[in-house]
Coordinates of C-alpha atoms and ligand atoms in Angstrom, one line a residue:
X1 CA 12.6 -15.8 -10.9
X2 CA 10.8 -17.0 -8.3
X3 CA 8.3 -16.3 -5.4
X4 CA 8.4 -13.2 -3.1
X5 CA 6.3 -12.4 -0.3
X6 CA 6.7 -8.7 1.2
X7 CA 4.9 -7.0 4.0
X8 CA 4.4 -3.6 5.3
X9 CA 3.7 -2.9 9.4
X10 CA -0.1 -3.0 9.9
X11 CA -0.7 0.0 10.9
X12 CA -2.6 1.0 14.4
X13 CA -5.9 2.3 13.4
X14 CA -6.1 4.9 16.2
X15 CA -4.6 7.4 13.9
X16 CA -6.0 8.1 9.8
X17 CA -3.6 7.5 6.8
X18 CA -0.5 9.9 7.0
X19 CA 2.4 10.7 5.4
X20 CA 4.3 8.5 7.4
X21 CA 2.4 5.5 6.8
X22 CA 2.3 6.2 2.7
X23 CA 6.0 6.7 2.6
X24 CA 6.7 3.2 3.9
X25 CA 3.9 1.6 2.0
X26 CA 4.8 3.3 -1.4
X27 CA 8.8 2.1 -0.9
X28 CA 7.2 -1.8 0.1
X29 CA 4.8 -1.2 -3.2
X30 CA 7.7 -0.2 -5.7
X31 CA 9.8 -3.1 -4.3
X32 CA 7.1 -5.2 -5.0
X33 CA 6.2 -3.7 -8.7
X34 CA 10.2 -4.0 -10.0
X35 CA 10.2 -7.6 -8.6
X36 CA 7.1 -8.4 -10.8
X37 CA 9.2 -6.7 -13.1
X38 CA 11.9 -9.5 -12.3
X39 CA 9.2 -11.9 -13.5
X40 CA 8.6 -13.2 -9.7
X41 CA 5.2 -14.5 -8.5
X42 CA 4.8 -11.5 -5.8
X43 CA 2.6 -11.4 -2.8
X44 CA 2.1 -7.9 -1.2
X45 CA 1.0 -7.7 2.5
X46 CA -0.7 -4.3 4.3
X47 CA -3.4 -4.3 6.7
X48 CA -4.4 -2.5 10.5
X49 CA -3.5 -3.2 13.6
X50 CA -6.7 -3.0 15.8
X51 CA -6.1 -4.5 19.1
X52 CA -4.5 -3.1 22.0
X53 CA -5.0 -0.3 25.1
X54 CA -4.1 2.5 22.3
X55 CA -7.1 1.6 20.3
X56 CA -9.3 0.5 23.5
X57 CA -8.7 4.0 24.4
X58 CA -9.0 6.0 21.6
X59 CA -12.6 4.4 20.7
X60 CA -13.6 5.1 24.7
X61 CA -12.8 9.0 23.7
X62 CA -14.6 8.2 20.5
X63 CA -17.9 7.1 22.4
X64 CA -17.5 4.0 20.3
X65 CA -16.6 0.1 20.7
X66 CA -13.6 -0.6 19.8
X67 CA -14.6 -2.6 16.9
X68 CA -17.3 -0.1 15.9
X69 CA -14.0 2.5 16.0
X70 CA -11.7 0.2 14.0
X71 CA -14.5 -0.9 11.4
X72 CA -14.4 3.0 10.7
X73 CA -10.7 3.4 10.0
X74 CA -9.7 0.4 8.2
X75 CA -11.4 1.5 5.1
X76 CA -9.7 4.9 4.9
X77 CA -6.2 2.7 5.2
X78 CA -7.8 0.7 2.1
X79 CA -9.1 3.7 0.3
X80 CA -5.5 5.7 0.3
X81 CA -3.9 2.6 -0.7
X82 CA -6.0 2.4 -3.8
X83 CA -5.8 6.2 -4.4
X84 CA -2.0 5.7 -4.0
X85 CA -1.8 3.3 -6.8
X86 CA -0.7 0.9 -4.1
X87 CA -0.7 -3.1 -5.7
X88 CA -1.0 -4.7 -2.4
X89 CA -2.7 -8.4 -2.9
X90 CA -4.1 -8.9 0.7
X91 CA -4.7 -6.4 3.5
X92 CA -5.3 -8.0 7.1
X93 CA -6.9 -6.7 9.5
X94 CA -6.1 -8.4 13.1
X95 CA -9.7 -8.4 14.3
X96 CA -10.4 -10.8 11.4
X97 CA -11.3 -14.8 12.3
X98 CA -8.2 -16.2 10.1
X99 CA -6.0 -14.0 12.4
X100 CA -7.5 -15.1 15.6
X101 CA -7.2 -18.7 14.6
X102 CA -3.5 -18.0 13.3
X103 CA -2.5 -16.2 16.9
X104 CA -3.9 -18.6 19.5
X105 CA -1.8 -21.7 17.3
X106 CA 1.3 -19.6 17.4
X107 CA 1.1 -18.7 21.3
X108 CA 0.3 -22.5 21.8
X109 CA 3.1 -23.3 20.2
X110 CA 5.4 -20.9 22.0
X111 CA 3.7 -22.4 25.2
X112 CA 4.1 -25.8 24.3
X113 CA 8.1 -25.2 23.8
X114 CA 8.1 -24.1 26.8
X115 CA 9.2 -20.3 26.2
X116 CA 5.8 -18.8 27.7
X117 CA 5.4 -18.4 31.5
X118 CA 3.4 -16.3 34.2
X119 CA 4.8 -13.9 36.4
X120 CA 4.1 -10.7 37.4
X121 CA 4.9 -7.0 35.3
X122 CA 5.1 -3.9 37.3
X123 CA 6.3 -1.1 35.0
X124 CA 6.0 2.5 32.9
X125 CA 3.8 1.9 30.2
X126 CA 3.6 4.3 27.3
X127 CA 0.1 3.6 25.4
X128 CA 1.2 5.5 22.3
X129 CA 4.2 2.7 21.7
X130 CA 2.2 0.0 23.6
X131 CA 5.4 -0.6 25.4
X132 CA 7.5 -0.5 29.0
X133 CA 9.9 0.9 29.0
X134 CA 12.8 1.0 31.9
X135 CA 13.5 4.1 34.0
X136 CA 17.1 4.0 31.7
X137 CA 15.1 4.6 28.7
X138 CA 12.8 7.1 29.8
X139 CA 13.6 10.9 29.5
X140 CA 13.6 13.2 32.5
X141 CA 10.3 13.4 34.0
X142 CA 8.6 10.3 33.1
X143 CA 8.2 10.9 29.6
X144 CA 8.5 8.0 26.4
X145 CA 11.7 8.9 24.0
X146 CA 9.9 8.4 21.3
X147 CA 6.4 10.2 22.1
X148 CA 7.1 12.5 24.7
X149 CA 4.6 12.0 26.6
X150 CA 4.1 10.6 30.5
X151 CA 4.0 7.0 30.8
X152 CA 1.7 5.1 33.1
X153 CA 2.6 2.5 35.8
X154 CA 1.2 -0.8 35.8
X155 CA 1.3 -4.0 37.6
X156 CA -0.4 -7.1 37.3
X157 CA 0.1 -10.4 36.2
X158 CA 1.1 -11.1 32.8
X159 CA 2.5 -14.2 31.0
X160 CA 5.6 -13.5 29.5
X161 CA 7.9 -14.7 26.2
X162 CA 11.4 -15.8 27.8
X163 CA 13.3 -13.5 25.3
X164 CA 16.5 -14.0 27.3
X165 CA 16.6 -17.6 25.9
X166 CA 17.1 -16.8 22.7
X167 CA 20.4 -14.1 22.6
X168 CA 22.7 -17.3 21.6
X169 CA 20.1 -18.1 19.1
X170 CA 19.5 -15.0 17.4
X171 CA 23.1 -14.1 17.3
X172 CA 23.7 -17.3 15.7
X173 CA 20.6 -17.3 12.9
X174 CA 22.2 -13.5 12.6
X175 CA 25.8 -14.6 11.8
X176 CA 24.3 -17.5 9.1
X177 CA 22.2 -14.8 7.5
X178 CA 24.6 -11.8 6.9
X179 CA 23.3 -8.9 5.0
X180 CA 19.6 -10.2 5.9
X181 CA 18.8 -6.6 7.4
X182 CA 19.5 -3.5 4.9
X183 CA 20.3 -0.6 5.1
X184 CA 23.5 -2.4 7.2
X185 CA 24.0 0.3 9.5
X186 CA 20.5 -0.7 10.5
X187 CA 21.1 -4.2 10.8
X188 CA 24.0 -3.2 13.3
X189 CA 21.5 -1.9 15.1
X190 CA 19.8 -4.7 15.5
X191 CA 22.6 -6.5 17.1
X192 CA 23.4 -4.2 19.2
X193 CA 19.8 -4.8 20.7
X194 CA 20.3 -8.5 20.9
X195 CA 24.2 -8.5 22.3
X196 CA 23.2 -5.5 24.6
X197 CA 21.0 -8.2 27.2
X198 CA 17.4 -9.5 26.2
X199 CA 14.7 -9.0 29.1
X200 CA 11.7 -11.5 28.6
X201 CA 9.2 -9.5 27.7
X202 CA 5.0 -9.6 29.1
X203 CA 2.8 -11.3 26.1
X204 CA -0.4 -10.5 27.9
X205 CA -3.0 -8.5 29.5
X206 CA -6.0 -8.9 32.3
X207 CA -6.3 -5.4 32.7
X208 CA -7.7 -5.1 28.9
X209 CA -10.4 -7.0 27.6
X210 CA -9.7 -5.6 23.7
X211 CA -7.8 -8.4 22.3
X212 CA -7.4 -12.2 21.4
X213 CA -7.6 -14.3 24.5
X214 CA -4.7 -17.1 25.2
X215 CA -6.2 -20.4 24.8
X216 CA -4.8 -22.2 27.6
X217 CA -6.0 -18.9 30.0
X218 CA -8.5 -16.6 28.6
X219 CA -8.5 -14.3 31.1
X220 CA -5.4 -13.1 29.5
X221 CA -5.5 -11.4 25.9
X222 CA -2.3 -11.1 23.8
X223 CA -0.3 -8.2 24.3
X224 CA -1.0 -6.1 20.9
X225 CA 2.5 -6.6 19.3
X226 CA 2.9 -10.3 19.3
X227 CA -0.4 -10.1 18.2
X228 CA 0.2 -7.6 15.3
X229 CA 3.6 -9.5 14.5
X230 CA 2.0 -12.9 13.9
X231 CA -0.5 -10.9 11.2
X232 CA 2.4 -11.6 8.6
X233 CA 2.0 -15.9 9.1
X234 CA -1.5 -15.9 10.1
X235 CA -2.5 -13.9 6.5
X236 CA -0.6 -16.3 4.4
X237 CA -2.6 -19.1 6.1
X238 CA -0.8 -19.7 9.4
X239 CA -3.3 -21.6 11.4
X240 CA -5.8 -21.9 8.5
X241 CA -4.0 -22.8 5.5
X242 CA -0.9 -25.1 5.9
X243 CA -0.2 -25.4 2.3
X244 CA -0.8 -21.8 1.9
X245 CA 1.6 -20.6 4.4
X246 CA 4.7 -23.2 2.9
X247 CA 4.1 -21.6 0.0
X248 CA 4.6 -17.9 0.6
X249 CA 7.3 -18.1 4.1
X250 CA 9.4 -17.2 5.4
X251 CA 8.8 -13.7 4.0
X252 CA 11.4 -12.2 1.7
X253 CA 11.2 -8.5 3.3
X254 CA 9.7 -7.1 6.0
X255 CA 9.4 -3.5 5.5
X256 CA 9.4 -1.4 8.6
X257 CA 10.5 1.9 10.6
X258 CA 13.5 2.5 12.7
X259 CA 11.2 2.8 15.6
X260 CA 10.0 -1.1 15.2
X261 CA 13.5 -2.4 14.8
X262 CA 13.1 -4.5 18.4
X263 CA 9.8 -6.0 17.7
X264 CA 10.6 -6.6 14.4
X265 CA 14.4 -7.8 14.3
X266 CA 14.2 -9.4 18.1
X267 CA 10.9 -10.3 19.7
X268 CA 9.5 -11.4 16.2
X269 CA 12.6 -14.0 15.4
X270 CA 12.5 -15.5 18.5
X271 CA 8.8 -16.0 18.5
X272 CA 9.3 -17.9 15.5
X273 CA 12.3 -19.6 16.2
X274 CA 9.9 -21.0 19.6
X275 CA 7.3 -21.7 17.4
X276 CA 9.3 -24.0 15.4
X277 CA 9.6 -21.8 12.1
X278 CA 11.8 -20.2 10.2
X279 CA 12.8 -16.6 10.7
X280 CA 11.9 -13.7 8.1
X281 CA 14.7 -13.8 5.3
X282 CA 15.0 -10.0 5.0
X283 CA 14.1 -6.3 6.6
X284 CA 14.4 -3.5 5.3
X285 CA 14.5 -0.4 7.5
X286 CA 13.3 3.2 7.1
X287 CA 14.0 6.3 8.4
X288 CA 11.3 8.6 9.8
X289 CA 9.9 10.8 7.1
X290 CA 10.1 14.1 9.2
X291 CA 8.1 17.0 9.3
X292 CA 9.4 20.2 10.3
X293 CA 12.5 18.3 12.4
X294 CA 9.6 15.8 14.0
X295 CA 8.6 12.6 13.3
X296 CA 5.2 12.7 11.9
X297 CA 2.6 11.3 13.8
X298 CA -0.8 11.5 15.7
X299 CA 0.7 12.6 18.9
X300 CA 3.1 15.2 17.6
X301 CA 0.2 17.1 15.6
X302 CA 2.3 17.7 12.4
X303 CA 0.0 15.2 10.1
X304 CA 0.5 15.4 6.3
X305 CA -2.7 13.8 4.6
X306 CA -0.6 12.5 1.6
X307 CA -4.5 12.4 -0.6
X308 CA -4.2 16.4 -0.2
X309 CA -0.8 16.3 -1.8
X310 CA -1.3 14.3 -4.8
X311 CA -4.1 16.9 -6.2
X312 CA -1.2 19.3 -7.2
X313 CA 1.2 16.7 -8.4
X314 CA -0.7 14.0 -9.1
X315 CA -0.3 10.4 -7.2
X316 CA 2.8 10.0 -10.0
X317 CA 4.2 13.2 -9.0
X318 CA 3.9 12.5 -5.1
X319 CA 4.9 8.6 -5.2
X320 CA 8.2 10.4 -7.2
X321 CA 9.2 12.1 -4.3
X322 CA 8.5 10.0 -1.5
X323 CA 10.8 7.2 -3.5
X324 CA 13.3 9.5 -4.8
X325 CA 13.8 12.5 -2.2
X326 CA 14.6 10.2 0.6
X327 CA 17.7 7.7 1.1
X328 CA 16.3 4.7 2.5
X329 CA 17.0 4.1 5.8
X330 CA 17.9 7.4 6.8
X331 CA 15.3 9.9 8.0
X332 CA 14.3 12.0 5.2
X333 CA 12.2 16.0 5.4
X334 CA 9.4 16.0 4.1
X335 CA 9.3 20.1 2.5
X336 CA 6.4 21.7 0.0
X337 CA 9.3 23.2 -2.0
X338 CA 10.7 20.1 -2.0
X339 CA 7.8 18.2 -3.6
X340 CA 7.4 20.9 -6.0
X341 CA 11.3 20.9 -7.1
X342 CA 11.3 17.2 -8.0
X343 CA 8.3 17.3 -9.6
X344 CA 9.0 20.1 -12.1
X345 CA 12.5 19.2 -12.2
X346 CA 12.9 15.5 -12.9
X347 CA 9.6 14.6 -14.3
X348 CA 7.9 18.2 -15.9
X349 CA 11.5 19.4 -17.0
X350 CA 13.4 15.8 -17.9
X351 CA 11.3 13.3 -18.7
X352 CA 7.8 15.0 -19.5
X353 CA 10.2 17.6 -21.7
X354 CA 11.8 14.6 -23.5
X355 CA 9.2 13.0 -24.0
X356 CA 7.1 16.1 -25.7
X357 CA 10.8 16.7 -27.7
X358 CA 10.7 13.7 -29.2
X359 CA 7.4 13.7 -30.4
X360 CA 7.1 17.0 -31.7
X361 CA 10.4 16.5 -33.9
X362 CA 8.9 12.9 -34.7
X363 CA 5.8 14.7 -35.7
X364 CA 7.5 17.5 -37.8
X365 CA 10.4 15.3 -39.3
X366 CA 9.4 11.6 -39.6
X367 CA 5.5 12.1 -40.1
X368 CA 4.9 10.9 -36.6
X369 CA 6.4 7.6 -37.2
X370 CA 8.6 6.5 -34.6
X371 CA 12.3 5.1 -36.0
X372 CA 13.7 2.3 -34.8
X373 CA 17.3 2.8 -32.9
X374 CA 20.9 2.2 -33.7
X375 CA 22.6 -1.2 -32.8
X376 CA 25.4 0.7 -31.6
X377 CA 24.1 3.9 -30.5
X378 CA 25.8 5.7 -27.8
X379 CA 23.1 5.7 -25.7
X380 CA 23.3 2.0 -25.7
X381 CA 25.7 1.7 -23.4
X382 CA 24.4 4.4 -21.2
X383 CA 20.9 2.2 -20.8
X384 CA 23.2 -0.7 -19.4
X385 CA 25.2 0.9 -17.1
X386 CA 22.0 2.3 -16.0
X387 CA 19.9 -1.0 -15.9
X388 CA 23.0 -2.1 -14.0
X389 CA 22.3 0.5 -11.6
X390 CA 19.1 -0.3 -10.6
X391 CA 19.2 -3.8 -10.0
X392 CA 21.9 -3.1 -7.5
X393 CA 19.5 -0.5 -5.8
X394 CA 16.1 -2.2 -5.8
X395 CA 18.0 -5.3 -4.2
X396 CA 19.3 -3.1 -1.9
X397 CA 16.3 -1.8 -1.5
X398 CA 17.4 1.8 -2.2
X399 CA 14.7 3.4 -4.1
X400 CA 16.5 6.7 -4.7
X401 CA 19.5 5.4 -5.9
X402 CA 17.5 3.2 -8.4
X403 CA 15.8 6.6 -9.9
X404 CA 18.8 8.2 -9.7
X405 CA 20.0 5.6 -12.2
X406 CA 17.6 5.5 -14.1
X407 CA 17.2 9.3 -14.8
X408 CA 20.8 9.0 -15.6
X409 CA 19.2 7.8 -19.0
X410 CA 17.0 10.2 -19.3
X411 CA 19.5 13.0 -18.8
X412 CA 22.0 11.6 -21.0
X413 CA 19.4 11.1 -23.8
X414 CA 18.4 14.7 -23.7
X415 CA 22.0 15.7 -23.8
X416 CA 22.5 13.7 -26.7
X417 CA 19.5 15.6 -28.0
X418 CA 20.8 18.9 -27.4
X419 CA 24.0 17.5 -29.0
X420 CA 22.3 16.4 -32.4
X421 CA 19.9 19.0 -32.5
X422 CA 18.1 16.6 -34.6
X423 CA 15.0 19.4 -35.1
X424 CA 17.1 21.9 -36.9
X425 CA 18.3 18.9 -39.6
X426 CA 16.5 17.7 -42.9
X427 CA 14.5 14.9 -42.5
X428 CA 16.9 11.8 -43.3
X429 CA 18.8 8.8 -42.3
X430 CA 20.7 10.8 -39.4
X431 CA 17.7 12.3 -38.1
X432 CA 15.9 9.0 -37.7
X433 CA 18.7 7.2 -35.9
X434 CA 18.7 10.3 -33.0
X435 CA 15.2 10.4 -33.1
X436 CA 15.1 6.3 -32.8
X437 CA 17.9 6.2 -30.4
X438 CA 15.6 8.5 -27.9
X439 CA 12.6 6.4 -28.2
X440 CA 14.7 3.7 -27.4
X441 CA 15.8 5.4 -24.1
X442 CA 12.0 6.4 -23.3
X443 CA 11.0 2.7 -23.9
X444 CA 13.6 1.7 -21.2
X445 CA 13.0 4.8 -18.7
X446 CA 9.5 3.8 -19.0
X447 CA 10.0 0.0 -17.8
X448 CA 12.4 0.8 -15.2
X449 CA 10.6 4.5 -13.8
X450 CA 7.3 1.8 -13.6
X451 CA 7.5 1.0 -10.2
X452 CA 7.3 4.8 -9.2
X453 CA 5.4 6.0 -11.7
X454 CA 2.9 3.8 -12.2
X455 CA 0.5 5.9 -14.7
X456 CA 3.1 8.3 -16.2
X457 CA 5.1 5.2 -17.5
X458 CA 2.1 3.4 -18.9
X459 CA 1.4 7.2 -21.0
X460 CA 4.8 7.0 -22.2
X461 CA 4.5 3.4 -23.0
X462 CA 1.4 4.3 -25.3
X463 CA 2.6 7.6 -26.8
X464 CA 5.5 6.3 -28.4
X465 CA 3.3 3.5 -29.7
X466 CA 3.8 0.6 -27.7
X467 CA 1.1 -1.8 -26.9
X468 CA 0.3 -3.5 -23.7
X469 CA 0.9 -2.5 -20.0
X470 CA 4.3 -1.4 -19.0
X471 CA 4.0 -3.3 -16.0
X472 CA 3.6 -6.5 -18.2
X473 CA 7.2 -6.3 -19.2
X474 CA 9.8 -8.4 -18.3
X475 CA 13.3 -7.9 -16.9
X476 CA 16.5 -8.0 -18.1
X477 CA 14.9 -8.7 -21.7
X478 CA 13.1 -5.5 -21.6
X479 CA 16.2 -3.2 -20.9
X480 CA 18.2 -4.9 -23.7
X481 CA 19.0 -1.9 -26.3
X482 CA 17.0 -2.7 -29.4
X483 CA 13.5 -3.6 -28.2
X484 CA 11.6 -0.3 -30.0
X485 CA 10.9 -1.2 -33.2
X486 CA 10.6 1.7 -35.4
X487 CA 7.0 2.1 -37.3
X488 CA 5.0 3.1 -34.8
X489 CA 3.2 6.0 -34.6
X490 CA 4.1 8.5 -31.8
X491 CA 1.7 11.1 -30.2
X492 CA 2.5 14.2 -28.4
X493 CA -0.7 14.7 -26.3
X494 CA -1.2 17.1 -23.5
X495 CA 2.2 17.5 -21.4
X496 CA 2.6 14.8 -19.1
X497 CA 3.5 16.2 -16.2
X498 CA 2.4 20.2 -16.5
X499 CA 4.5 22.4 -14.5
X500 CA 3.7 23.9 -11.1
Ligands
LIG601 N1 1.0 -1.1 14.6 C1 2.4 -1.0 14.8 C2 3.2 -1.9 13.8 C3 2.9 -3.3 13.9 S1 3.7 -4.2 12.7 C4 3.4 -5.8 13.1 C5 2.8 0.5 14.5 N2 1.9 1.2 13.8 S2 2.1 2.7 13.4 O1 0.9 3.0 12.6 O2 2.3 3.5 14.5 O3 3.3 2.9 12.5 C6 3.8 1.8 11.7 C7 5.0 2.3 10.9 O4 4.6 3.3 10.1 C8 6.2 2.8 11.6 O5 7.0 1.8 12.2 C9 6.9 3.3 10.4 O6 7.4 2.2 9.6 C10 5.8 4.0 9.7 N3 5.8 5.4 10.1 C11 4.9 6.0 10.9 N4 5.2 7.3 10.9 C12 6.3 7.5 10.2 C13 7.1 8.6 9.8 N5 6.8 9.8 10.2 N6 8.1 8.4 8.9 C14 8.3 7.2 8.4 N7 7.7 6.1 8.7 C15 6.7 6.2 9.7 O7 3.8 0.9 14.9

């Protein structure tokens, strides 16, 4: 037990909520649900990133200011948050005062060590990644790897963050902290960035006006991403709240994309390091949720409005797949069919079946009260291996792997049903243990499927006649086999998850 701080990216408010976006800030939002689980005092970071050419421009096609523009996207970020079930306990936006104070100390800082210094930038710009990149880098004909699409050349004079300082640093704070990046094949990456040569990289603009001035030369703004990086200090107090900010960093896990890996895993360590604090503890990094072969986003056209996918299965039904479909890390399809199959498969057909199983034979051969389990069911064991599992996988911070195990349980309990065939029995001893037994293993599913399915598990919670909010329970006492009492009355209701 103990404190943990996570954080989502902020995302760039030129764009409304997508698929994209959800998928990383339901995986952050389960991590954060199982550790409350874990009994830790959890603090849950999303919020927009609103500064910057990409935004500058997008309001100037808009007709709008740039903060007009931003004031009118933020809220849909908040909105599909809430409609996602999504727990998060602050959302910053960088246009806000505290981040602006929070920003100008950390830049001072860097300048005061030293690590900041003018020169001038002449380079390919791509606005979409607010990022130069080298003619290496670029594919044929000008255009950015990641978007596609022709870069711009600029030049002018720009302050700039003496990366190159910090490769003995960062390899160092790297080999002290193995394992701090998951998946590790992702963490490799990483280093490969940092042993491959750091360039110091610009931290400022005069060519843009839309953005947080440098205090020591206000002519220049911040560069957008070591502004948006220093959103993760400057919301836990960085700058406004000293006592604050000990308190919640360094962060326990940032949660990004593979695309932010440099900024994330390089710039942002170093800034800190400069800055005289101490590096994030952990990343974890996704894949790209694709969408027919492409990564989803603005500038591709293939948008998914995750809100339009939850009315036919439900937010449970659509924070299911996102969690289970996709092996963190790697880059996952996003498919209709495939929404649908999970859906009807592992929550209509396993546990929304079970469920409605066991309280129709309940109904029929115990009068609707629940029994208690056996000490030494079979299942028992079966619940522990599969508790087991899914601490390994949430610390991991392997989603799928963690439903995986815990529908293990849910599979073997219906097995052990169809084994038992406790519906064609008399009503007796023997019936009650199976019946009890299965309760037991929806009691548990219900804790540890919790973090996915936020409302389903809280129905199942209720319908087998527990009190109290799922999410309330406490881990490992809560997966210990025994905890259902028997006596309690069980409803069927209306199937849980109704099949598409
Ligand atoms: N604003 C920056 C992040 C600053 S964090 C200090 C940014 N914003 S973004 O809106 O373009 O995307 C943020 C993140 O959303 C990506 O890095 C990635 O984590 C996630 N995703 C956006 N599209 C995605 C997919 N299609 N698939 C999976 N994740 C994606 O970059």
């Amino acid at each position: 037990m103990g404190r943990f701080y996570l954080t989502t990216p902020i995302y760039y408010v030129n764009a409304k909520p997508h698929l994209g976006h959800a998928y990383t800030t339901i995986t952050g939002d389960a991590v954060c649900r199982w550790q409350r689980l874990l009994g830790d005092d959890v603090h849950f970071l999303t919020g927009t990133d609103e500064h910057g050419l990409k935004i500058q421009q997008a309001a100037d096609a808009a007709g709008k200011t740039p903060q007009q523009f931003a004031d009118e996207i933020a809220p849909l970020f908040q909105d599909a948050w809430r409609s996602l079930d999504i727990s998060n306990d602050d959302f910053i936006r960088t246009t806000e005062a505290r981040h602006k104070v929070g920003v100008q100390q950390l830049l001072q800082a860097c300048y005061d060590a030293g690590d900041i210094e003018l020169g001038v930038y002449a380079g390919k710009y791509c606005v979409a990644c607010e990022e130069y990149y080298t003619d290496e880098e670029l594919l044929e004909g000008d255009l950015c790897p990641i978007h596609k699409r022709t870069v711009e050349f600029f030049e002018e004079e720009n302050y700039f963050f003496k990366l190159s300082r910090f490769q003995d640093r960062l390899l160092d704070w790297y080999a002290a902290h193995p394992g701090s990046i998951v998946p590790e094949f992702r963490g490799n990456e990483a280093l490969g960035l940092i042993r491959g040569g750091l360039r110091d990289f610009s931290i400022s603009r005069t060519s843009l006006k839309w953005g947080i001035p440098l205090p020591w030369d206000p002519k220049h703004v911040a560069y957008v991403w070591f502004d948006a990086l220093a959103n993760y200090i400057t919301a836990v107090g960085y700058g406004t709240d000293q006592a604050r900010f000990e308190q919640w960093w360094p962060v326990d896990r940032h949660m990004i994309g593979k695309d932010i890996i440099r900024h994330h895993c390089v710039y942002w360590p170093a800034m800190l390091l400069s800055a005289g604090l101490e590096p994030p503890r952990g990343w974890a990094v996704g894949g790209w949720l694709l969408s027919g072969g492409e990564k989803m986003s603005k500038t591709s056209g293939n948008v998914v409005n995750p809100l339009d996918l939850t009315d036919e299965v439900g937010v449970d039904g659509f924070r299911y797949y996102v969690l289970a479909e996709t092996t963190y890390g790697q880059d996952g399809d996003f498919t209709y069919e495939g929404l649908v199959a999970r859906y009807n498969g592992d929550l209509a057909n396993n546990l929304g079946n079970l469920l409605a199983r066991v309280a129709t034979v309940v109904g029929k051969k115990c009068e609707g009260v629940g029994p208690a389990p056996r000490p030494d069911s079979p299942l028992a064991d079966v619940a522990a291996t599969a508790y087991a599992g899914a601490v390994a996988a949430w610390a991991d911070v392997q989603p799928s792997r963690a439903l995986e195990s815990t529908w293990s349980l849910l599979r073997a309990t219906n097995a052990y049903l169809e084994a038992n065939e406790p519906w064609k029995a008399e009503p007796g001893p023997a019936v009650e243990a199976v019946l009890g037994d299965a309760l037991e293993a929806l009691r548990i599913v219900a804790i540890l499927a919790s973090p996915a399915l936020t409302t389903a598990s809280q129905a199942v919670w209720e319908r087998i006649g527990l009190d109290g909010a799922v999410a309330d329970q406490r881990l490992p006492a809560g997966a210990a086999w025994g905890g259902y009492p028997g006596g309690l009355t069980v409803t069927k209701g209306e199937p849980l998850f109704p099949r598409q």
